[in-house]
Short mmCIF file of C-alpha atoms in Angstrom, two decimals:
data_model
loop_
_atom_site.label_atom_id
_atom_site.label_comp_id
_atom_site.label_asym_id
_atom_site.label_seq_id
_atom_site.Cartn_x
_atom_site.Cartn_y
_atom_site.Cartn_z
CA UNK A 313 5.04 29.70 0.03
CA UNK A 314 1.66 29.18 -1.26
CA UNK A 315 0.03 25.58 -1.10
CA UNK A 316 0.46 24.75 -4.09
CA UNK A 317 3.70 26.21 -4.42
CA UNK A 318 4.48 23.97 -1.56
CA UNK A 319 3.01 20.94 -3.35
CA UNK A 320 5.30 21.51 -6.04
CA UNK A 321 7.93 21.07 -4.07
CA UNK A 322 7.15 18.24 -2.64
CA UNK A 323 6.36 16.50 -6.25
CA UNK A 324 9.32 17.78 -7.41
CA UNK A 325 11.40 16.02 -4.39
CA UNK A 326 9.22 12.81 -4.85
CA UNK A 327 10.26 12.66 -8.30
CA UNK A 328 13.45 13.91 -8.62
CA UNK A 329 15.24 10.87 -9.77
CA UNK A 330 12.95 9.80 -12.29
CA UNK A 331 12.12 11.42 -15.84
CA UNK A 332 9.33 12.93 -16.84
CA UNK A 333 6.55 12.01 -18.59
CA UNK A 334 5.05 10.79 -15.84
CA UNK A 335 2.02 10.41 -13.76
CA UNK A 336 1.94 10.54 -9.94
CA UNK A 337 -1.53 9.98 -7.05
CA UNK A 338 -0.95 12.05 -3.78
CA UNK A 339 -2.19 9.26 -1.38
CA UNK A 340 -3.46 11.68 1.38
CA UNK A 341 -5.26 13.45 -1.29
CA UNK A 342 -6.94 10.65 -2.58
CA UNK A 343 -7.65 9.32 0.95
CA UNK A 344 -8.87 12.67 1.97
CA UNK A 345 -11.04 13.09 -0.98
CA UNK A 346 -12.35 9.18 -0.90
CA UNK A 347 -13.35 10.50 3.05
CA UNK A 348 -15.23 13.20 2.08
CA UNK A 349 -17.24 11.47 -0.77
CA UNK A 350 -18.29 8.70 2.37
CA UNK A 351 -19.35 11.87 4.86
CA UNK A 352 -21.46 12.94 1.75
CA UNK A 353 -23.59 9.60 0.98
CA UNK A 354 -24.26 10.00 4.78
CA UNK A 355 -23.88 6.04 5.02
CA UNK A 356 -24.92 4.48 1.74
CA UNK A 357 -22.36 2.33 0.34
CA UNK A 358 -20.49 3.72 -2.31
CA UNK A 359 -20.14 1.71 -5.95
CA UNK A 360 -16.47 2.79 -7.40
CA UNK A 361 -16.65 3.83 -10.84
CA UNK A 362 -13.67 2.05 -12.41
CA UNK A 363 -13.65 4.58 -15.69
CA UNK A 364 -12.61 6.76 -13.30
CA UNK A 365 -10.01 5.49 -11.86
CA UNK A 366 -7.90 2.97 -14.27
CA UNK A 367 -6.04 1.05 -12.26
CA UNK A 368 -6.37 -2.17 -10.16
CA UNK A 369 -3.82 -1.53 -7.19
CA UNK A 370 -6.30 2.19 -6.40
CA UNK A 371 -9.43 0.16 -6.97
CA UNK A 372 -8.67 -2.71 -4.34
CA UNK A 373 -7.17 0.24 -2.07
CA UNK A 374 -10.71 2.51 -2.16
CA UNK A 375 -12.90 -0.32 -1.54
CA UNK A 376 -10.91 -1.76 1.55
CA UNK A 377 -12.01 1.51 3.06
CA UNK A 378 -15.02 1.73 5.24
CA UNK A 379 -18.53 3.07 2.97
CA UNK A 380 -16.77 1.70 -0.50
CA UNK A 381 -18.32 -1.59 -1.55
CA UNK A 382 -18.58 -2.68 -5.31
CA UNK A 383 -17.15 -1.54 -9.21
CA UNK A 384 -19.28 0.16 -11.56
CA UNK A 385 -17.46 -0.89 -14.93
CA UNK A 386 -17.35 0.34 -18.71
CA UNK A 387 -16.63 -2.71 -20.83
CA UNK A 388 -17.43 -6.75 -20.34
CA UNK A 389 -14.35 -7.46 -21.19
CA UNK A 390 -13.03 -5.34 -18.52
CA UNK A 391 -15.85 -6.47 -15.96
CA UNK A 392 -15.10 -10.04 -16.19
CA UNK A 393 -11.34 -9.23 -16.45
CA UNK A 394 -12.00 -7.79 -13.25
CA UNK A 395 -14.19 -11.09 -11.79
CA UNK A 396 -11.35 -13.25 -12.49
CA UNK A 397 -8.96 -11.21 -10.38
CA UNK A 398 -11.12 -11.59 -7.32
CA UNK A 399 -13.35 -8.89 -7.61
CA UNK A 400 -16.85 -9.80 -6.02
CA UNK A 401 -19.28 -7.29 -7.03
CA UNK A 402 -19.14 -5.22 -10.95
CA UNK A 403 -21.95 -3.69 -12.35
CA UNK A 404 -21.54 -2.71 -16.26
CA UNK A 405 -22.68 0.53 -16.46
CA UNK A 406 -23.17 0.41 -20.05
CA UNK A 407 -24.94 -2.45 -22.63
CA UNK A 408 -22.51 -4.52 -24.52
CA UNK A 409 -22.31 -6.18 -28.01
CA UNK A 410 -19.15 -8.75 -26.66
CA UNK A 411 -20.47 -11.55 -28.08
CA UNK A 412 -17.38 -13.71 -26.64
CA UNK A 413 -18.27 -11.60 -23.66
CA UNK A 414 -21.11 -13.44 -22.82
CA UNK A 415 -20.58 -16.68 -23.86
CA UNK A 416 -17.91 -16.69 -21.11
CA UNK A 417 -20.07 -14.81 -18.80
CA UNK A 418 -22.59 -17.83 -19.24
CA UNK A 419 -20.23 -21.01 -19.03
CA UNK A 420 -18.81 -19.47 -15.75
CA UNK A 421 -20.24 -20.27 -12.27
CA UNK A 422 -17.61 -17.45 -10.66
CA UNK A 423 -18.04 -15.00 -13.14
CA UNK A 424 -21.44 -15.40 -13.40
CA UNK A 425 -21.96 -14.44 -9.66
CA UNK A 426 -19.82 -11.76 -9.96
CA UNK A 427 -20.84 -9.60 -12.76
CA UNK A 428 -23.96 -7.81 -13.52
CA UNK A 429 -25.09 -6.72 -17.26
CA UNK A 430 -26.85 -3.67 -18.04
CA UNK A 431 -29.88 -3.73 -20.72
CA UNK A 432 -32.58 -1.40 -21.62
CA UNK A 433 -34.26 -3.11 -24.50
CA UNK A 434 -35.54 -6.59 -24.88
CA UNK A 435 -32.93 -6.89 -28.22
CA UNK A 436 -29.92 -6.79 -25.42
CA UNK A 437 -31.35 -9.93 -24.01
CA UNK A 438 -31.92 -11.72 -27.31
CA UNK A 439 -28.15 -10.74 -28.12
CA UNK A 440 -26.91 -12.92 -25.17
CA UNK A 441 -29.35 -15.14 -25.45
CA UNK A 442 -27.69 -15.39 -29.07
CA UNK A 443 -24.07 -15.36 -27.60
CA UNK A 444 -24.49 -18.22 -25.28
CA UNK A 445 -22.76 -21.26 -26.84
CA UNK A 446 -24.38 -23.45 -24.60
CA UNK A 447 -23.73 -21.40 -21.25
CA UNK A 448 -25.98 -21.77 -18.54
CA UNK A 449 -25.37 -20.15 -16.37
CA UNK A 450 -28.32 -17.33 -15.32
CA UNK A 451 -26.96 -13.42 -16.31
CA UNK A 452 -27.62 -11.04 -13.60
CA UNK A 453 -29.37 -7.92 -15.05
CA UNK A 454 -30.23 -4.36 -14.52
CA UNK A 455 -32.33 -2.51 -15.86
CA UNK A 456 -31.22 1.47 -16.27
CA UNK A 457 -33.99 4.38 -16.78
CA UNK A 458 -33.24 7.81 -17.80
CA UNK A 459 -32.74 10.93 -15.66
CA UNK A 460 -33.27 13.81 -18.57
CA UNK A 461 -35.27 16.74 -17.15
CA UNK A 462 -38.05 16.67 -19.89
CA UNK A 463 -39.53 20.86 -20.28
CA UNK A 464 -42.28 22.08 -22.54
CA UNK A 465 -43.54 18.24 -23.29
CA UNK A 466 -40.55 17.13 -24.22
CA UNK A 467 -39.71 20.06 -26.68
CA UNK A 468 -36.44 20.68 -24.20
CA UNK A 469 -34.15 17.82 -22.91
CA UNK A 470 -31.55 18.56 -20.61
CA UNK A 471 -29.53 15.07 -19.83
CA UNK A 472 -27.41 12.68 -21.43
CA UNK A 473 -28.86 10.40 -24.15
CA UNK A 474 -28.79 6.72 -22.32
CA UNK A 475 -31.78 4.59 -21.54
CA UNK A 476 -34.79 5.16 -23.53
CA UNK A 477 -37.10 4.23 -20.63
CA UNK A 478 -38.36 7.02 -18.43
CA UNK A 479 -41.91 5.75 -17.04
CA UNK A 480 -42.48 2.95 -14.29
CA UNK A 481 -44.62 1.42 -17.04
CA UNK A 482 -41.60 0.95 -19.15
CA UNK A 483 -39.55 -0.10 -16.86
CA UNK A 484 -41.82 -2.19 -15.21
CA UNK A 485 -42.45 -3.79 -18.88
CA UNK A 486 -38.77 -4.98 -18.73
CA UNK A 487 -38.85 -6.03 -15.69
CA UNK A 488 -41.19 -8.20 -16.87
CA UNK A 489 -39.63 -9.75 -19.59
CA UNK A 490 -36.72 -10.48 -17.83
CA UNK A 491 -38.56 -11.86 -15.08
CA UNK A 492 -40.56 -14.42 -17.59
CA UNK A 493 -37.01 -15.23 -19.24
CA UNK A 494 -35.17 -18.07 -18.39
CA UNK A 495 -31.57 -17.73 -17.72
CA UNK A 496 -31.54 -14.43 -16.64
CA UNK A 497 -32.09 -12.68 -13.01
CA UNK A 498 -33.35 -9.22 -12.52
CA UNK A 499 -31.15 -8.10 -9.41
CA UNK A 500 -30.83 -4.02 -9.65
CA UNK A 501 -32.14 -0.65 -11.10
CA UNK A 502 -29.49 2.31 -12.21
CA UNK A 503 -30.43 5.90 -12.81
CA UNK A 504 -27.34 7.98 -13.73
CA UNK A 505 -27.72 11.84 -13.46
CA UNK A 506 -25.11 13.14 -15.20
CA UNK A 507 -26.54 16.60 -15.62
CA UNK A 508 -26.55 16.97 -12.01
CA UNK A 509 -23.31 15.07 -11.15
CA UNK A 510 -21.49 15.99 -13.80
CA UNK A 511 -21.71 19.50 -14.37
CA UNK A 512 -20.51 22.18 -12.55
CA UNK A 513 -22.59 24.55 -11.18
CA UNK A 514 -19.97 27.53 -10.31
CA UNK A 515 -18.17 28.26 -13.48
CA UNK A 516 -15.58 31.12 -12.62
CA UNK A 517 -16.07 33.93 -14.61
CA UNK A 518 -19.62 33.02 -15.75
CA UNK A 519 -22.09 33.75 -13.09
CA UNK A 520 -25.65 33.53 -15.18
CA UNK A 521 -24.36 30.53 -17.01
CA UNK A 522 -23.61 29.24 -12.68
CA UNK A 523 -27.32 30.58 -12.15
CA UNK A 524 -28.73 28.68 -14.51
CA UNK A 525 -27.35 25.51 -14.04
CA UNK A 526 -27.89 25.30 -10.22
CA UNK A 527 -31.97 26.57 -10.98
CA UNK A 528 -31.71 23.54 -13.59
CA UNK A 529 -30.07 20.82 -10.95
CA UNK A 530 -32.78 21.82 -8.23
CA UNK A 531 -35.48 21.26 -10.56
CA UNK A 532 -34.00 18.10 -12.34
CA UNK A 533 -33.24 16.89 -8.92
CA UNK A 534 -37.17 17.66 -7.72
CA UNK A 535 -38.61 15.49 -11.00
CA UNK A 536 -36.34 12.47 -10.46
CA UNK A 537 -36.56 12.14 -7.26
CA UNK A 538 -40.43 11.53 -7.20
CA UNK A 539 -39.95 9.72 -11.15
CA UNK A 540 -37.32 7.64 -9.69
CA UNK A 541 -39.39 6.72 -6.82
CA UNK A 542 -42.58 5.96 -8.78
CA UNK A 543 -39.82 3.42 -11.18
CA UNK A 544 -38.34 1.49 -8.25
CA UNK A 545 -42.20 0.44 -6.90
CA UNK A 546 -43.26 -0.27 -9.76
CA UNK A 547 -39.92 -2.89 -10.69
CA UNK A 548 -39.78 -4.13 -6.95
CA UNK A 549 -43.48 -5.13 -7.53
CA UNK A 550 -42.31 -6.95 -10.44
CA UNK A 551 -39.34 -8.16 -8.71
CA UNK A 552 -39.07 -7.87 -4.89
CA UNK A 553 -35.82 -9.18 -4.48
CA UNK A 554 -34.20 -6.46 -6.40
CA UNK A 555 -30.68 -6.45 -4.91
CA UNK A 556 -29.77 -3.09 -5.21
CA UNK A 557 -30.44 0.83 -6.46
CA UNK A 558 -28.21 2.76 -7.87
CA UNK A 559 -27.69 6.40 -8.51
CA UNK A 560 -25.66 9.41 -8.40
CA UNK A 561 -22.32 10.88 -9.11
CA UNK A 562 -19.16 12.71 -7.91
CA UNK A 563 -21.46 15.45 -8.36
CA UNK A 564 -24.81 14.53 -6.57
CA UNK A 565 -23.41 12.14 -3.70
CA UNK A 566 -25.49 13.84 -1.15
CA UNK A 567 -28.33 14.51 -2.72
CA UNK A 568 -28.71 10.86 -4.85
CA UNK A 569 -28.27 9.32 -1.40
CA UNK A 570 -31.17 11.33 0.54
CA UNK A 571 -33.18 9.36 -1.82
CA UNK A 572 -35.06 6.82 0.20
CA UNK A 573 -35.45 4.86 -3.25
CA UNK A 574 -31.86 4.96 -3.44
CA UNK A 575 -29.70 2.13 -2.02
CA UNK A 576 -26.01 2.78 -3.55
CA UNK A 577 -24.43 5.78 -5.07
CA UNK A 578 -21.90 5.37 -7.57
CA UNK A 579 -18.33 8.32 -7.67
CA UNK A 580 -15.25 7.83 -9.30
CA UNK A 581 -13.89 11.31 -10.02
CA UNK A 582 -14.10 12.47 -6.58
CA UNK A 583 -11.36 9.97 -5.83
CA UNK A 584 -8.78 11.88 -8.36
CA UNK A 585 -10.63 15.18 -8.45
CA UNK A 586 -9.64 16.28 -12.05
CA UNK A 587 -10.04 20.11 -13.25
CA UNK A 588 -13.69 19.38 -14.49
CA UNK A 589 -14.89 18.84 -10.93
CA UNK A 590 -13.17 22.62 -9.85
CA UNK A 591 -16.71 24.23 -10.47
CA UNK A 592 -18.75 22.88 -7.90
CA UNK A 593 -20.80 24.11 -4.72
CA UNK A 594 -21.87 21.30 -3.50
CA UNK A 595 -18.49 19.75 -2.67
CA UNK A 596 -14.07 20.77 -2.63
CA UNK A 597 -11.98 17.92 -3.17
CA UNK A 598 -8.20 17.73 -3.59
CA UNK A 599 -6.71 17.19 -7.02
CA UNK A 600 -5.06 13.71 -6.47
CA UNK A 601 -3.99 12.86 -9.88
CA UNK A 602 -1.48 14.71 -11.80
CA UNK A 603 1.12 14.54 -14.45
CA UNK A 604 4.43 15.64 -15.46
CA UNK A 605 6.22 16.73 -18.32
CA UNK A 606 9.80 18.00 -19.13
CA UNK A 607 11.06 21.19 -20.13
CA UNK A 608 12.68 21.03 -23.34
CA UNK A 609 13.12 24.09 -25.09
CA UNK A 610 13.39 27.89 -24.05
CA UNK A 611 12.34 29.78 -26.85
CA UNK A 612 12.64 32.79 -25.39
CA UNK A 613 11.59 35.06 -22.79
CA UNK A 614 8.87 34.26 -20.60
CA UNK A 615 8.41 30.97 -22.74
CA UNK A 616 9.07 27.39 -22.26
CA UNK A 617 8.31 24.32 -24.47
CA UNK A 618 7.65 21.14 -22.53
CA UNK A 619 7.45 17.60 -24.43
CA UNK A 620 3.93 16.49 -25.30
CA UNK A 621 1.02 17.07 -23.43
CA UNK A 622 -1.76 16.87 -25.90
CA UNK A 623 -4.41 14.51 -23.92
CA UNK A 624 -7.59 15.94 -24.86
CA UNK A 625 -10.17 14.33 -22.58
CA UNK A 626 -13.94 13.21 -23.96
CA UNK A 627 -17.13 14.91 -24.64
CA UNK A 628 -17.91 17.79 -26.35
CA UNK A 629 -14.99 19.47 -27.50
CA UNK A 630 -14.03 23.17 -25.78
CA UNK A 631 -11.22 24.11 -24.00
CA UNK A 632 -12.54 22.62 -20.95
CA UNK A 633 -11.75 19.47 -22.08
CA UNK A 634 -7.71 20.26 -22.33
CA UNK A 635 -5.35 19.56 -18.86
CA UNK A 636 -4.38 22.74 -17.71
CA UNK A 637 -0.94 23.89 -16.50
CA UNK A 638 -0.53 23.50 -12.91
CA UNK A 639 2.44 24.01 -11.30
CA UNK A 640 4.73 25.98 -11.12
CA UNK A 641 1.38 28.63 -11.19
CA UNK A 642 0.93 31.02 -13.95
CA UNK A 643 2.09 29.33 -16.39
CA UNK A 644 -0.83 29.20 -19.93
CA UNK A 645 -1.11 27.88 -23.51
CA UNK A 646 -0.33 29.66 -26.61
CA UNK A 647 -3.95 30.16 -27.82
CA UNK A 648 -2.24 29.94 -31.67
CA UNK A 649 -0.54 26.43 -30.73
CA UNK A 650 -2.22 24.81 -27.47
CA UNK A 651 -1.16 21.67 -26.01
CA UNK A 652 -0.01 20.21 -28.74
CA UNK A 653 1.33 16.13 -29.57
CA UNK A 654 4.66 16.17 -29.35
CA UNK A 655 5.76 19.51 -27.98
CA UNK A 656 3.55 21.98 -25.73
CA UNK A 657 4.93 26.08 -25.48
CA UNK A 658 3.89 27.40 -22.40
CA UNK A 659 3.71 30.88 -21.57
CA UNK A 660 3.53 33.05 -18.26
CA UNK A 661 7.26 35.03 -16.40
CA UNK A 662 7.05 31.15 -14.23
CA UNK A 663 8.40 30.22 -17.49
CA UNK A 664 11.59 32.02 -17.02
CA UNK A 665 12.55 30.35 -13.69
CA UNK A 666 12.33 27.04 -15.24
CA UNK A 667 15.39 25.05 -16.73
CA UNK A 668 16.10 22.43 -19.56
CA UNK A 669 14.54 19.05 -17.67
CA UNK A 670 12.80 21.11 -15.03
CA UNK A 671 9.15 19.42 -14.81
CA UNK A 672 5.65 21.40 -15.41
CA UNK A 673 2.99 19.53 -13.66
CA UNK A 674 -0.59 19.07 -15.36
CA UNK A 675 -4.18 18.25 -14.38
CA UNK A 676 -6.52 16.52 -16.45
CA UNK A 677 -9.78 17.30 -17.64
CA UNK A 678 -11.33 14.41 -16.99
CA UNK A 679 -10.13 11.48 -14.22
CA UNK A 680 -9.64 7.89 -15.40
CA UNK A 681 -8.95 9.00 -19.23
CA UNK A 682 -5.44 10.47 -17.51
CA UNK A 683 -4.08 6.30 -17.40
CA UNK A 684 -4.90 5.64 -20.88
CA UNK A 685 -1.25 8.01 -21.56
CA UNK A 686 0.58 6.23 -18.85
CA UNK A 687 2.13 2.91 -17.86
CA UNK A 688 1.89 3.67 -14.41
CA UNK A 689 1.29 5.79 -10.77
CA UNK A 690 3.89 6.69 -8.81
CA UNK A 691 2.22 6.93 -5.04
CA UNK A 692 3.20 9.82 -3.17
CA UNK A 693 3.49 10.33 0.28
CA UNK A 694 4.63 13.84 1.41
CA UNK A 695 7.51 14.06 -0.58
CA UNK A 696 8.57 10.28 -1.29
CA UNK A 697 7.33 7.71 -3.81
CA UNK A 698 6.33 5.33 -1.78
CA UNK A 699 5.57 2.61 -4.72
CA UNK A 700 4.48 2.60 -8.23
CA UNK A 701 1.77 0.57 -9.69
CA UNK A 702 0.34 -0.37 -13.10
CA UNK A 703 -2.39 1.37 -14.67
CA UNK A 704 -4.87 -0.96 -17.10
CA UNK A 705 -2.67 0.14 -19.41
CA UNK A 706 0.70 -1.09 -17.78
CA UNK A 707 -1.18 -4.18 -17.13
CA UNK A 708 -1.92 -4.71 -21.46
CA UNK A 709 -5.75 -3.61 -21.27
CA UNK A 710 -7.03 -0.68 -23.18
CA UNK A 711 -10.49 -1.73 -23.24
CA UNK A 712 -11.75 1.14 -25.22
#
């Protein structure tokens, strides 16, 4: 029996007396793979991306483990949601237009102290400044630059579109005005590399495309280091009781955190390992996270039709962005139908083994996205569900 032939059947026995659709986390997977991210930021604490991840009960369990300390949200409404159920530390990753947002943010001591705001332009400030309804309370900021590699003066960018500051001067210029502005404190700096943390440098099948990309992360790694070193002088000299740094990805844990600069990395995926993170060299984590739908049809030989299973993830669409058909192995889409919204065909000779209310397990494309389709996790242990918790979802919040 193979491994994951093996895992199979111990989902299978996990599950047996519930219906599918479903989602399940395979604890010692996620433990094991929440391990291996701490061995790779080689003792800088790690900031839990909560996008990621989706769901309170695996948040509080990740950070009560040794290296984890802090949530790197998506929404204010989620970040203060967050705050009020006891968590200490969450940076928004991302600026936000919640104008109720903030005017809570400001009238609340605890919250206050809890949550940090993102901004990269002085309008973000005059927008809570706007929002505050007579809150007092000082916002904690930070201040994000951007990681693109920059080629041929600028005529190539290779990086997600975020922050439009790149210089120290820039940044420092913030820094500045946030400094001079009352009601506001200037506590950290975040630099998000997504081209080197999330992309995968070891694309089966495609080996120049694999060349390319790892030739691009060594030089895009080369620039920011010394750019993002240059940035965090010239803010600390503005402010030298910045609280923190933060960098990095799933995808760059060990190299963001050989960053003397650096004082936090920030990894989500890593924690659920979805099929997006397969095509990597610099790291081989367990996929945690999977779900489960039923067998519903047998059209015919060598085909099956399971119920649903449409959950494109984001981005730019492409087939990478489908879940894949995972166990039992072999099993592939009809490239005429796909996954499709209410009923999925499935082809492959697996198919013929399987019966009416068998289940065909999935992995996502991407991690957190996976919890916006389900109510809840059932926790696995070897080959028992050991409990089952609410995602946001189960809990009533679908923040985006």
């Amino acid at each position: 029996m193979t491994p994951r032939a093996a895992d199979r059947a111990r989902y299978d026995r996990a599950t047996a007396a519930l219906d599918a659709p479903l989602a399940l986390v395979d604890l010692e997977a996620f433990d094991a793979n929440a391990d291996d991210l701490v061995r790779r930021a080689a003792g800088k604490p790690i900031r839990v991306a909560s996008k990621s991840v989706r769901c309170r009960a695996l948040l509080e369990r990740v950070l009560g483990r040794e290296g984890f300390a802090g949530v790197m949200s998506f929404t204010l409404a989620e970040s203060l949601w967050l705050a009020r159920a006891g968590f200490e530390d969450v940076l928004l990753a991302y600026p936000s237009a919640d104008r109720a947002g903030f005017a809570e943010l400001a009238r609340d001591p605890k919250l206050a102290a809890a949550v940090t705001v993102m901004v990269d332009d002085v309008a973000q400030l005059d927008l809570i400044d706007a929002a505050r309804a007579g809150g007092a309370e000082p916002v904690r900021v930070c201040l994000e630059m951007d990681t693109a590699l920059s080629l041929l003066g600028g005529r190539v960018r290779i990086g997600a579109r975020r922050s439009p500051l790149r210089s120290p001067a820039q940044l420092a210029e913030l820094a500045r005005s946030v400094v001079r502005r009352p009601g506001f404190r200037l506590v950290g700096l975040m630099a998000y590399e997504g081209h080197v943390a999330g992309v995968g440098d070891a694309v089966a099948g495609r080996p120049l495309r694999s060349r390319a990309v790892r030739a691009m992360q060594a030089a895009a790694r080369r620039e920011l280091a010394g750019r993002r070193a240059a940035v965090v002088g010239a803010v600390r000299a503005v402010a030298p009781e910045l609280e923190f740094v933060n960098g990095g990805g799933t995808g760059s844990v060990q190299h963001t955190a050989a960053e003397a600069a650096v004082t936090e990395v920030a990894a989500g995926s890593g924690l659920f390992v979805p099929r997006l993170f397969d095509d990597y060299t610099s790291f081989t984590g367990r996929p945690a996270a999977l779900f489960a739908q039923p067998v519903v049809r047998r059209p015919g030989v060598g085909v099956v039709t399971v119920l649903g299973g449409g959950y494109p993830a984001s981005g730019a669409a492409g087939r990478d962005r489908l879940p894949v058909p995972y166990l039992p192995e072999g099993l592939r889409y009809d490239p005429r139908e796909g996954p499709g919204e209410v009923q999925t065909p499935l082809l492959g000779s697996p198919a013929d083994d399987l019966r009416i209310g068998d289940k065909v397990w999935f992995r996502h494309a991407k991690a957190g996205e996976l919890c916006e389709r389900f109510e809840s996790l059932c926790l696995v242990v070897g080959d028992r569900v050991v409990d089952t918790v609410p995602t946001y979802r189960g809990e009533g919040r679908t923040f985006l």
